[in-house]
mmCIF file of C-alpha atoms and ligand atoms in Angstrom:
data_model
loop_
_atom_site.group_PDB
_atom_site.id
_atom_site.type_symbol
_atom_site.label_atom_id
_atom_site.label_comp_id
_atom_site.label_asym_id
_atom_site.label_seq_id
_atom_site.Cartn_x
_atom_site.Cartn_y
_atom_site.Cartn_z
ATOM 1 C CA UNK B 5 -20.300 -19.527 -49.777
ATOM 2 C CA UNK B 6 -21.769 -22.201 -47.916
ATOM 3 C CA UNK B 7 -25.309 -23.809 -47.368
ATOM 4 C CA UNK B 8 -26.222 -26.997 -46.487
ATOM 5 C CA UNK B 9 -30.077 -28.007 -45.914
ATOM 6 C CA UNK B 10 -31.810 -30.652 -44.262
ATOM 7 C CA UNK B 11 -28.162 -32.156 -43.951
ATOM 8 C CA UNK B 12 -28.073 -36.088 -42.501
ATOM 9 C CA UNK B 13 -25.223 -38.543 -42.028
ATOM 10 C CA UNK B 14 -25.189 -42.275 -40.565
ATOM 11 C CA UNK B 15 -22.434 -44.486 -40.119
ATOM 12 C CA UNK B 16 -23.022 -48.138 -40.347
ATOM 13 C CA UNK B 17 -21.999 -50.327 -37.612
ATOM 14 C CA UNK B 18 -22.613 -54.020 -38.771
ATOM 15 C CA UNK B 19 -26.033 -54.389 -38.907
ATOM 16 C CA UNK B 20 -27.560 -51.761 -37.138
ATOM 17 C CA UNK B 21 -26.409 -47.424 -38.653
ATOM 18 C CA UNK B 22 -26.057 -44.959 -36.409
ATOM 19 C CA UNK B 23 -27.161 -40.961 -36.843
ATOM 20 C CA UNK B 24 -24.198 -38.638 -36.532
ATOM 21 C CA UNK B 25 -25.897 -35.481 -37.858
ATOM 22 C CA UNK B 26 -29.930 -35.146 -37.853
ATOM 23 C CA UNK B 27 -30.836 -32.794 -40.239
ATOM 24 C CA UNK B 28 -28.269 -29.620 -40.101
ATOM 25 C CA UNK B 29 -29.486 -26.373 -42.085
ATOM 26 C CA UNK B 30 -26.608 -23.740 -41.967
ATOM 27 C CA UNK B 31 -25.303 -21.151 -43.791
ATOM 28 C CA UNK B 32 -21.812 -19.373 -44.050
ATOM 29 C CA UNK B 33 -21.230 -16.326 -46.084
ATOM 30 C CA UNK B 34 -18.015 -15.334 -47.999
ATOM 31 C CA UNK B 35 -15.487 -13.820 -45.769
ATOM 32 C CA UNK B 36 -16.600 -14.643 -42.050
ATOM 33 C CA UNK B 37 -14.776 -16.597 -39.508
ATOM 34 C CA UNK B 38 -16.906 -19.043 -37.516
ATOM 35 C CA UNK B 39 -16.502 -21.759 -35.282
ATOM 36 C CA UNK B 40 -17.902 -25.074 -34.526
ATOM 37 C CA UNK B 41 -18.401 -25.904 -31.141
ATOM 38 C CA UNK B 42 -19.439 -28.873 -29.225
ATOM 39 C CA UNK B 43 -18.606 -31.774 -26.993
ATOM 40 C CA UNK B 44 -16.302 -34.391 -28.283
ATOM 41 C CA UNK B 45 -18.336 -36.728 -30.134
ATOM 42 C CA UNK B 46 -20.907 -34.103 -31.190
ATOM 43 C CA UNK B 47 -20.435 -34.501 -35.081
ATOM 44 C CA UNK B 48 -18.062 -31.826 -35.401
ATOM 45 C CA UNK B 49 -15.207 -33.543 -37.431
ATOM 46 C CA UNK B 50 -17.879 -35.358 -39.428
ATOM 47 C CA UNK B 51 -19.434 -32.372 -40.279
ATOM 48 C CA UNK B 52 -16.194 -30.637 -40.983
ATOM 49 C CA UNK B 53 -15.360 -33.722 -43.437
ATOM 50 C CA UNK B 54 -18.435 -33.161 -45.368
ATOM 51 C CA UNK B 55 -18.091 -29.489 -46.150
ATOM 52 C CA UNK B 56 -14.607 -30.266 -46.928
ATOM 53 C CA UNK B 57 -16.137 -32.773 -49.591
ATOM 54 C CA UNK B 58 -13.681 -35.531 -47.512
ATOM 55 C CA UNK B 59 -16.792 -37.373 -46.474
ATOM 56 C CA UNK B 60 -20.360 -37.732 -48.567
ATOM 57 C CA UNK B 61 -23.682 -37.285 -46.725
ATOM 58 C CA UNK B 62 -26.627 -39.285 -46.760
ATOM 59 C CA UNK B 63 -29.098 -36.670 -47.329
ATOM 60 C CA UNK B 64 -29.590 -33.142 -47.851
ATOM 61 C CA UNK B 65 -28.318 -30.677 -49.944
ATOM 62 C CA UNK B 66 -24.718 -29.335 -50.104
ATOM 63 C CA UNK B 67 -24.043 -25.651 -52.062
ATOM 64 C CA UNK B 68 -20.588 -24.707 -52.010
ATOM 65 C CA UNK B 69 -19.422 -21.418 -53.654
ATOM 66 C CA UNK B 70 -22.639 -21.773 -56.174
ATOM 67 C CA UNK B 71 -21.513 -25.126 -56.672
ATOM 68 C CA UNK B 72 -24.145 -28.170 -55.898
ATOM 69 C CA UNK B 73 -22.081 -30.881 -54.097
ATOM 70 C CA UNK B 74 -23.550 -33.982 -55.014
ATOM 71 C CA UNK B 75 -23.761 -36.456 -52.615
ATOM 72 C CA UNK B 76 -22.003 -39.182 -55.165
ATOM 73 C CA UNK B 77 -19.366 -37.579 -56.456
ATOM 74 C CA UNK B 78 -16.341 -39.554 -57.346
ATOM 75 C CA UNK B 79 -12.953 -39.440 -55.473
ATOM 76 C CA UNK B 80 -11.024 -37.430 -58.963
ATOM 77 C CA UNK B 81 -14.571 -35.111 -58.512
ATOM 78 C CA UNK B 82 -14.017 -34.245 -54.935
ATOM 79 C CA UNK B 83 -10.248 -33.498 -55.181
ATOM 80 C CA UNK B 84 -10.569 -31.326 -58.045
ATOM 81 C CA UNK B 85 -13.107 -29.584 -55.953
ATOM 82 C CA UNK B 86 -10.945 -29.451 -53.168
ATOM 83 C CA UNK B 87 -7.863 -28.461 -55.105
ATOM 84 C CA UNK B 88 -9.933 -25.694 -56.367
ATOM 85 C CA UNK B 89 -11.686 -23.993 -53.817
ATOM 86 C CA UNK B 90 -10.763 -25.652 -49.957
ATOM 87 C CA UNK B 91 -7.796 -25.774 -47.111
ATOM 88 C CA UNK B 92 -6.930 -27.674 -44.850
ATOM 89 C CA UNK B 93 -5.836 -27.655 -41.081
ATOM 90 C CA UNK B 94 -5.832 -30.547 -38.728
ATOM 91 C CA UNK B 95 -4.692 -30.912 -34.854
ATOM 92 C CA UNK B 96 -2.076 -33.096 -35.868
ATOM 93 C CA UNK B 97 -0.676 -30.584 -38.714
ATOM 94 C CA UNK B 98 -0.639 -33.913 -41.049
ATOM 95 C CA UNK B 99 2.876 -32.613 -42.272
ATOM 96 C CA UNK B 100 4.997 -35.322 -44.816
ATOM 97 C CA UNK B 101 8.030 -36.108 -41.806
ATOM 98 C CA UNK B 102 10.360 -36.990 -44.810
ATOM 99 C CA UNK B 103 9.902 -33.724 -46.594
ATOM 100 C CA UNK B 104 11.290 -30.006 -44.699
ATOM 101 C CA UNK B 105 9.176 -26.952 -44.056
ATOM 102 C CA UNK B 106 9.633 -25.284 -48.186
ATOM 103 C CA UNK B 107 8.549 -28.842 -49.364
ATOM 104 C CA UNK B 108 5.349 -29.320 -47.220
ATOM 105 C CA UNK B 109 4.243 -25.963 -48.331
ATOM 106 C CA UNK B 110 4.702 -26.871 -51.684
ATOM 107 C CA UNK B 111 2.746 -29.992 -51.978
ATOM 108 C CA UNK B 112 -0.177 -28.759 -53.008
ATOM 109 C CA UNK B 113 1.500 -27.236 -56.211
ATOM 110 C CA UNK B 114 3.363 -30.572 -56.775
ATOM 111 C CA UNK B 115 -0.025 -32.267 -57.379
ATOM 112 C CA UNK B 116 -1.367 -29.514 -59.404
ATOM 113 C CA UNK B 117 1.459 -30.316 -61.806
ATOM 114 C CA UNK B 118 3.664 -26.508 -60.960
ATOM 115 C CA UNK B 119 7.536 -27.174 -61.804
ATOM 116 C CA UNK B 120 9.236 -27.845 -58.509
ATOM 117 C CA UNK B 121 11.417 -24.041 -59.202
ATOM 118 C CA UNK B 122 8.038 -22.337 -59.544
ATOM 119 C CA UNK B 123 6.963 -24.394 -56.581
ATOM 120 C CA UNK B 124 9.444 -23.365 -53.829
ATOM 121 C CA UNK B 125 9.146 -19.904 -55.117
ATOM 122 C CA UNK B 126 5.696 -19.834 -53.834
ATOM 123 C CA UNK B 127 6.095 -21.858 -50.626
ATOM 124 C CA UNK B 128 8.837 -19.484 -49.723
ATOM 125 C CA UNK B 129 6.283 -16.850 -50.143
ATOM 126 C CA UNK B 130 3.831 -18.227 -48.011
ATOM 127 C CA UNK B 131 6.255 -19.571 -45.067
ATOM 128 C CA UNK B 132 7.462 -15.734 -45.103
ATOM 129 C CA UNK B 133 3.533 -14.964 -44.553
ATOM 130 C CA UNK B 134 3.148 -17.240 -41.874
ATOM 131 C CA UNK B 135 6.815 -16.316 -40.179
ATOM 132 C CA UNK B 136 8.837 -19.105 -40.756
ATOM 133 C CA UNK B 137 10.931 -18.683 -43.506
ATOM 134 C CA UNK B 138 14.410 -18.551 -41.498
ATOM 135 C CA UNK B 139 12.588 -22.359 -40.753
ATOM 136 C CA UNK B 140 12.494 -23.311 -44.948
ATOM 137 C CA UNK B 141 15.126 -25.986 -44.850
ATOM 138 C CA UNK B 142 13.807 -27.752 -41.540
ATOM 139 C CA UNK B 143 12.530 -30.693 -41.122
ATOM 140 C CA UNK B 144 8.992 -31.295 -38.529
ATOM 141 C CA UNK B 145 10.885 -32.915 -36.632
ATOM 142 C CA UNK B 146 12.839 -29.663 -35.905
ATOM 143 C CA UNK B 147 9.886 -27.531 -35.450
ATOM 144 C CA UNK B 148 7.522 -26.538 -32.119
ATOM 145 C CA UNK B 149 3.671 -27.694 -32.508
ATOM 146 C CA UNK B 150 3.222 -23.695 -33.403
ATOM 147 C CA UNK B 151 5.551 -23.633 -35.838
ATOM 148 C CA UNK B 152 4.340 -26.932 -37.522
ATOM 149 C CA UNK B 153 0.983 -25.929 -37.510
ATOM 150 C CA UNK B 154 2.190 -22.476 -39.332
ATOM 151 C CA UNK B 155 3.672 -25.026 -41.956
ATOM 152 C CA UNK B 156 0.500 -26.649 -42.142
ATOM 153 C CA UNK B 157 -1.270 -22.968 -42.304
ATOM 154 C CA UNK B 158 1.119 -21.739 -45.115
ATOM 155 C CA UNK B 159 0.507 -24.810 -47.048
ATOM 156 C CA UNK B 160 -3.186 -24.489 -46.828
ATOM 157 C CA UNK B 161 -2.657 -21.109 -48.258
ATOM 158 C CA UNK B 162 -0.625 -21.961 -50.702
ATOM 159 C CA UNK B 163 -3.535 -23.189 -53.238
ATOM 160 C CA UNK B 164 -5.539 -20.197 -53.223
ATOM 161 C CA UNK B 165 -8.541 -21.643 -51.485
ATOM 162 C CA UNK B 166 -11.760 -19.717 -51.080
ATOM 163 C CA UNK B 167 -12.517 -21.264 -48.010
ATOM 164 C CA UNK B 168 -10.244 -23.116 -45.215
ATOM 165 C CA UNK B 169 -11.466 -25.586 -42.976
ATOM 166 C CA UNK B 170 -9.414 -26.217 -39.210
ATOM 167 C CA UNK B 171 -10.385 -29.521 -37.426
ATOM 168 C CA UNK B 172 -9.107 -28.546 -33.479
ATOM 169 C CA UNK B 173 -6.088 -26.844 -35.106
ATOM 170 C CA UNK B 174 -5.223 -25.503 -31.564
ATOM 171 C CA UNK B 175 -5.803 -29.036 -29.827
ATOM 172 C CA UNK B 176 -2.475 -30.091 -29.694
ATOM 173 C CA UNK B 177 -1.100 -26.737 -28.798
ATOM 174 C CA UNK B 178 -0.313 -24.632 -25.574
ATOM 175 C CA UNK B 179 -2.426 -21.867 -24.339
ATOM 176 C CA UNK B 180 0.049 -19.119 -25.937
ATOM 177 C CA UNK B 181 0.378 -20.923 -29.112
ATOM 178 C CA UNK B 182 -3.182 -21.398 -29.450
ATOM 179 C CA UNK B 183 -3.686 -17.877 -29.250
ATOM 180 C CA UNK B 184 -1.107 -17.119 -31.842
ATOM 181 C CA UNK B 185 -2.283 -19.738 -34.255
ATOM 182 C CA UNK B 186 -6.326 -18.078 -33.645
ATOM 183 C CA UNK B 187 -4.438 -14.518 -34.615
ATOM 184 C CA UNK B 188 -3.001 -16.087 -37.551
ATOM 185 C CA UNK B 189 -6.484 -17.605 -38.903
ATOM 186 C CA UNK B 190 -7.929 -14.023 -38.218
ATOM 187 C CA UNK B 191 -5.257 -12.597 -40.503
ATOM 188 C CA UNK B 192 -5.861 -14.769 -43.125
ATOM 189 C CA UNK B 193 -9.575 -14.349 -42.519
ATOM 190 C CA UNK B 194 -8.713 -10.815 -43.087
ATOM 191 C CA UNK B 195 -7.611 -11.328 -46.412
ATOM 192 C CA UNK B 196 -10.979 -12.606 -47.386
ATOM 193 C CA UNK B 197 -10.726 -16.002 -47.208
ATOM 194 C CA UNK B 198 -13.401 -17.670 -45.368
ATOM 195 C CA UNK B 199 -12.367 -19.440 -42.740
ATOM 196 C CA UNK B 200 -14.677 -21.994 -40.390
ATOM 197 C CA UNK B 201 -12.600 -24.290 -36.928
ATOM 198 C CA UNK B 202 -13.671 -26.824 -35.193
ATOM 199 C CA UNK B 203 -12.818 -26.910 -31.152
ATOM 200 C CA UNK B 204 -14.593 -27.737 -28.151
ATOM 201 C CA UNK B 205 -12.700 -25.140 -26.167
ATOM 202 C CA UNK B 206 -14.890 -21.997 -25.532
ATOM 203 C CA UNK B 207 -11.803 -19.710 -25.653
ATOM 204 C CA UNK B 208 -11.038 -20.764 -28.947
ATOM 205 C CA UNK B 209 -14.406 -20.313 -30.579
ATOM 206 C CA UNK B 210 -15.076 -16.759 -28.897
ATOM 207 C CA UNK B 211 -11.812 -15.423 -30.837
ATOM 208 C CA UNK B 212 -14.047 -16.374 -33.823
ATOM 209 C CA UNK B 213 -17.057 -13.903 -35.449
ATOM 210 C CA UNK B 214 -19.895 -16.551 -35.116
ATOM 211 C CA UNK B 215 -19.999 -19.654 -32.969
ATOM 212 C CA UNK B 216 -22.004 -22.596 -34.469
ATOM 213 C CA UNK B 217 -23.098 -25.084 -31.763
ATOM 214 C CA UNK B 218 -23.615 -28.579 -32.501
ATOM 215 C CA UNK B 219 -25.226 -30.936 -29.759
ATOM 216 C CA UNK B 220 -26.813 -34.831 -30.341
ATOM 217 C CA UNK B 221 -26.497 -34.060 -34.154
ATOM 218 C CA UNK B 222 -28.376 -31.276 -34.687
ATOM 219 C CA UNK B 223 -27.531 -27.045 -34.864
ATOM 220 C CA UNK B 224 -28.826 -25.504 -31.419
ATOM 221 C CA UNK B 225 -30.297 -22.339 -31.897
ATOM 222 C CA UNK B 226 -28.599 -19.557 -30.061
HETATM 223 P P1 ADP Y 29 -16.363 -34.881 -32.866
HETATM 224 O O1 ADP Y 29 -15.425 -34.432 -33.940
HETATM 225 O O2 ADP Y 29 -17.375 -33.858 -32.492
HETATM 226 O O3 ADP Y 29 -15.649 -35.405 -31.662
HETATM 227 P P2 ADP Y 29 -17.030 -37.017 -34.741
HETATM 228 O O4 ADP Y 29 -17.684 -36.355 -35.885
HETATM 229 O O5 ADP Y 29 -15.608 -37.413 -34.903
HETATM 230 O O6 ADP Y 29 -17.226 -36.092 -33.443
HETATM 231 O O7 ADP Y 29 -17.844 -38.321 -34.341
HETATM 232 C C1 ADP Y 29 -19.225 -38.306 -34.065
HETATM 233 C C2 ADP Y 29 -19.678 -39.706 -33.740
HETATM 234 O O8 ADP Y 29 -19.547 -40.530 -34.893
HETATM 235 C C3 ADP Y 29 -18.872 -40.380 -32.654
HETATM 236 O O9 ADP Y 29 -19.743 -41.133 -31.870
HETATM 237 C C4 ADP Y 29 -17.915 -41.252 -33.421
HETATM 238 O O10 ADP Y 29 -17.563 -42.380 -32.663
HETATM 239 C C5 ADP Y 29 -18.716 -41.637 -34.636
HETATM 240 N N1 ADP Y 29 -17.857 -41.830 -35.835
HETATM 241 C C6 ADP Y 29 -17.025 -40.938 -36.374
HETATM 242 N N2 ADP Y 29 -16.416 -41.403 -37.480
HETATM 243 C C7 ADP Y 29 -16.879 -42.675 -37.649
HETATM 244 C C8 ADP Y 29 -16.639 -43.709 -38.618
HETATM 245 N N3 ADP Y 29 -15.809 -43.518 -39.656
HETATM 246 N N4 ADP Y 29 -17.309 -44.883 -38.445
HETATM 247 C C9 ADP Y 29 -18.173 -45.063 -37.420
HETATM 248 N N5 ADP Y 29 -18.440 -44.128 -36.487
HETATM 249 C C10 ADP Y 29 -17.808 -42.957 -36.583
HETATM 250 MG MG1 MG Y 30 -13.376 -34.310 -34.028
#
């Protein structure tokens, strides 16, 4: 589903560029659920960003579902790519505050041009999967960190993906939650959909099939 080889990324700092990732070789099959592990700073969002075609690389090579991810690809490239095949999850659920629960979901759909009955026919469908459909009609504001990030879940979900990708999606959360919110990302995972978080926190990533640990840029071998 995902390889990436000889995988290098720099950001620029005035004058001087400085290595984030030194050369990463990893692969992730279809269907598991791995984490990314590592001390803050480690590369982990910036890797994240790259497999979720959010960021390019410098060098290497990028294979996503067959698919060669060039390194140049333009913005309309990338989203189509995205809207195609990729989720996403963030620690700070990245919900629209304007918009309630049914319309978060439903954003994806919106952009792929669905009619907006069609639209909250589905997000319904997917806020029942994740547990919150007495919650449709809410608004963030009126939700718990869980139940946002099950809003955040269900609209991830909502597009199909083939993989979904979960920057510290339990970061902002309580112990409990967390837990819950790992349980729901192994259902999902159970569905078939690959799924791949970042965290730093050990008990997150051992609720996970494979833990992938990043340190000074590069993959340690375990
Ligand atoms: P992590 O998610 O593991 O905490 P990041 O991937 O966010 O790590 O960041 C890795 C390093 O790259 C950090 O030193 C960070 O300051 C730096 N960095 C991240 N994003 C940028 C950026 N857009 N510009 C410059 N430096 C960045
Ligand atoms: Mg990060």
């Amino acid at each position: 589903m995902i390889n990436i080889q000889g995988l290098h990324k720099s950001y620029k700092l005035g004058k001087t560029s400085f290595e984030v990732l030194k050369g990463i070789d990893l692969t992730i099959s279809q269907g598991e659920f791995v984490s990314i592990m590592g001390s803050s700073g480690s590369g982990k969002s910036t890797l994240l960003n790259i497999l979720g075609i959010l960021d390019n690389y410098d060098e290497g090579s990028y294979t996503l579902n067959g698919l060669l991810i060039d390194r140049n690809l333009s913005p309309k490239q990338a989203a189509q790519l995205r809207n195609r095949f990729l989720g996403f999850c963030f620690q700070s659920f990245n919900l629209l505050s304007f918009k309630n629960a049914a319309d978060n979901v439903a954003l994806p759909l919106y952009y792929q041009k669905v009619g907006r009955k069609e639209r909250l026919k589905k997000a319904h469908e997917y806020l029942e999967k994740v547990g919150l459909l007495p919650w449709a009609n809410h608004m963030p504001a009126e939700l718990s960190g869980g139940q946002k990030q099950r809003v955040a879940i269900a609209r991830a979900l909502i597009g199909q993906p083939k993989v979904i990708f979960a920057d510290e999606p339990t970061g902002a959360l309580d112990t409990t939650t967390s837990y819950e919110i790992m349980s729901l990302f192994r259902e999902v995972n159970q569905q078939g959909i690959t799924v791949v978080i970042v965290t730093h926190e050990d008990d997150i990533s051992k609720m996970t099939q494979r833990i992938i640990r990043l340190k000074d840029g590069r993959i340690m071998n375990t």
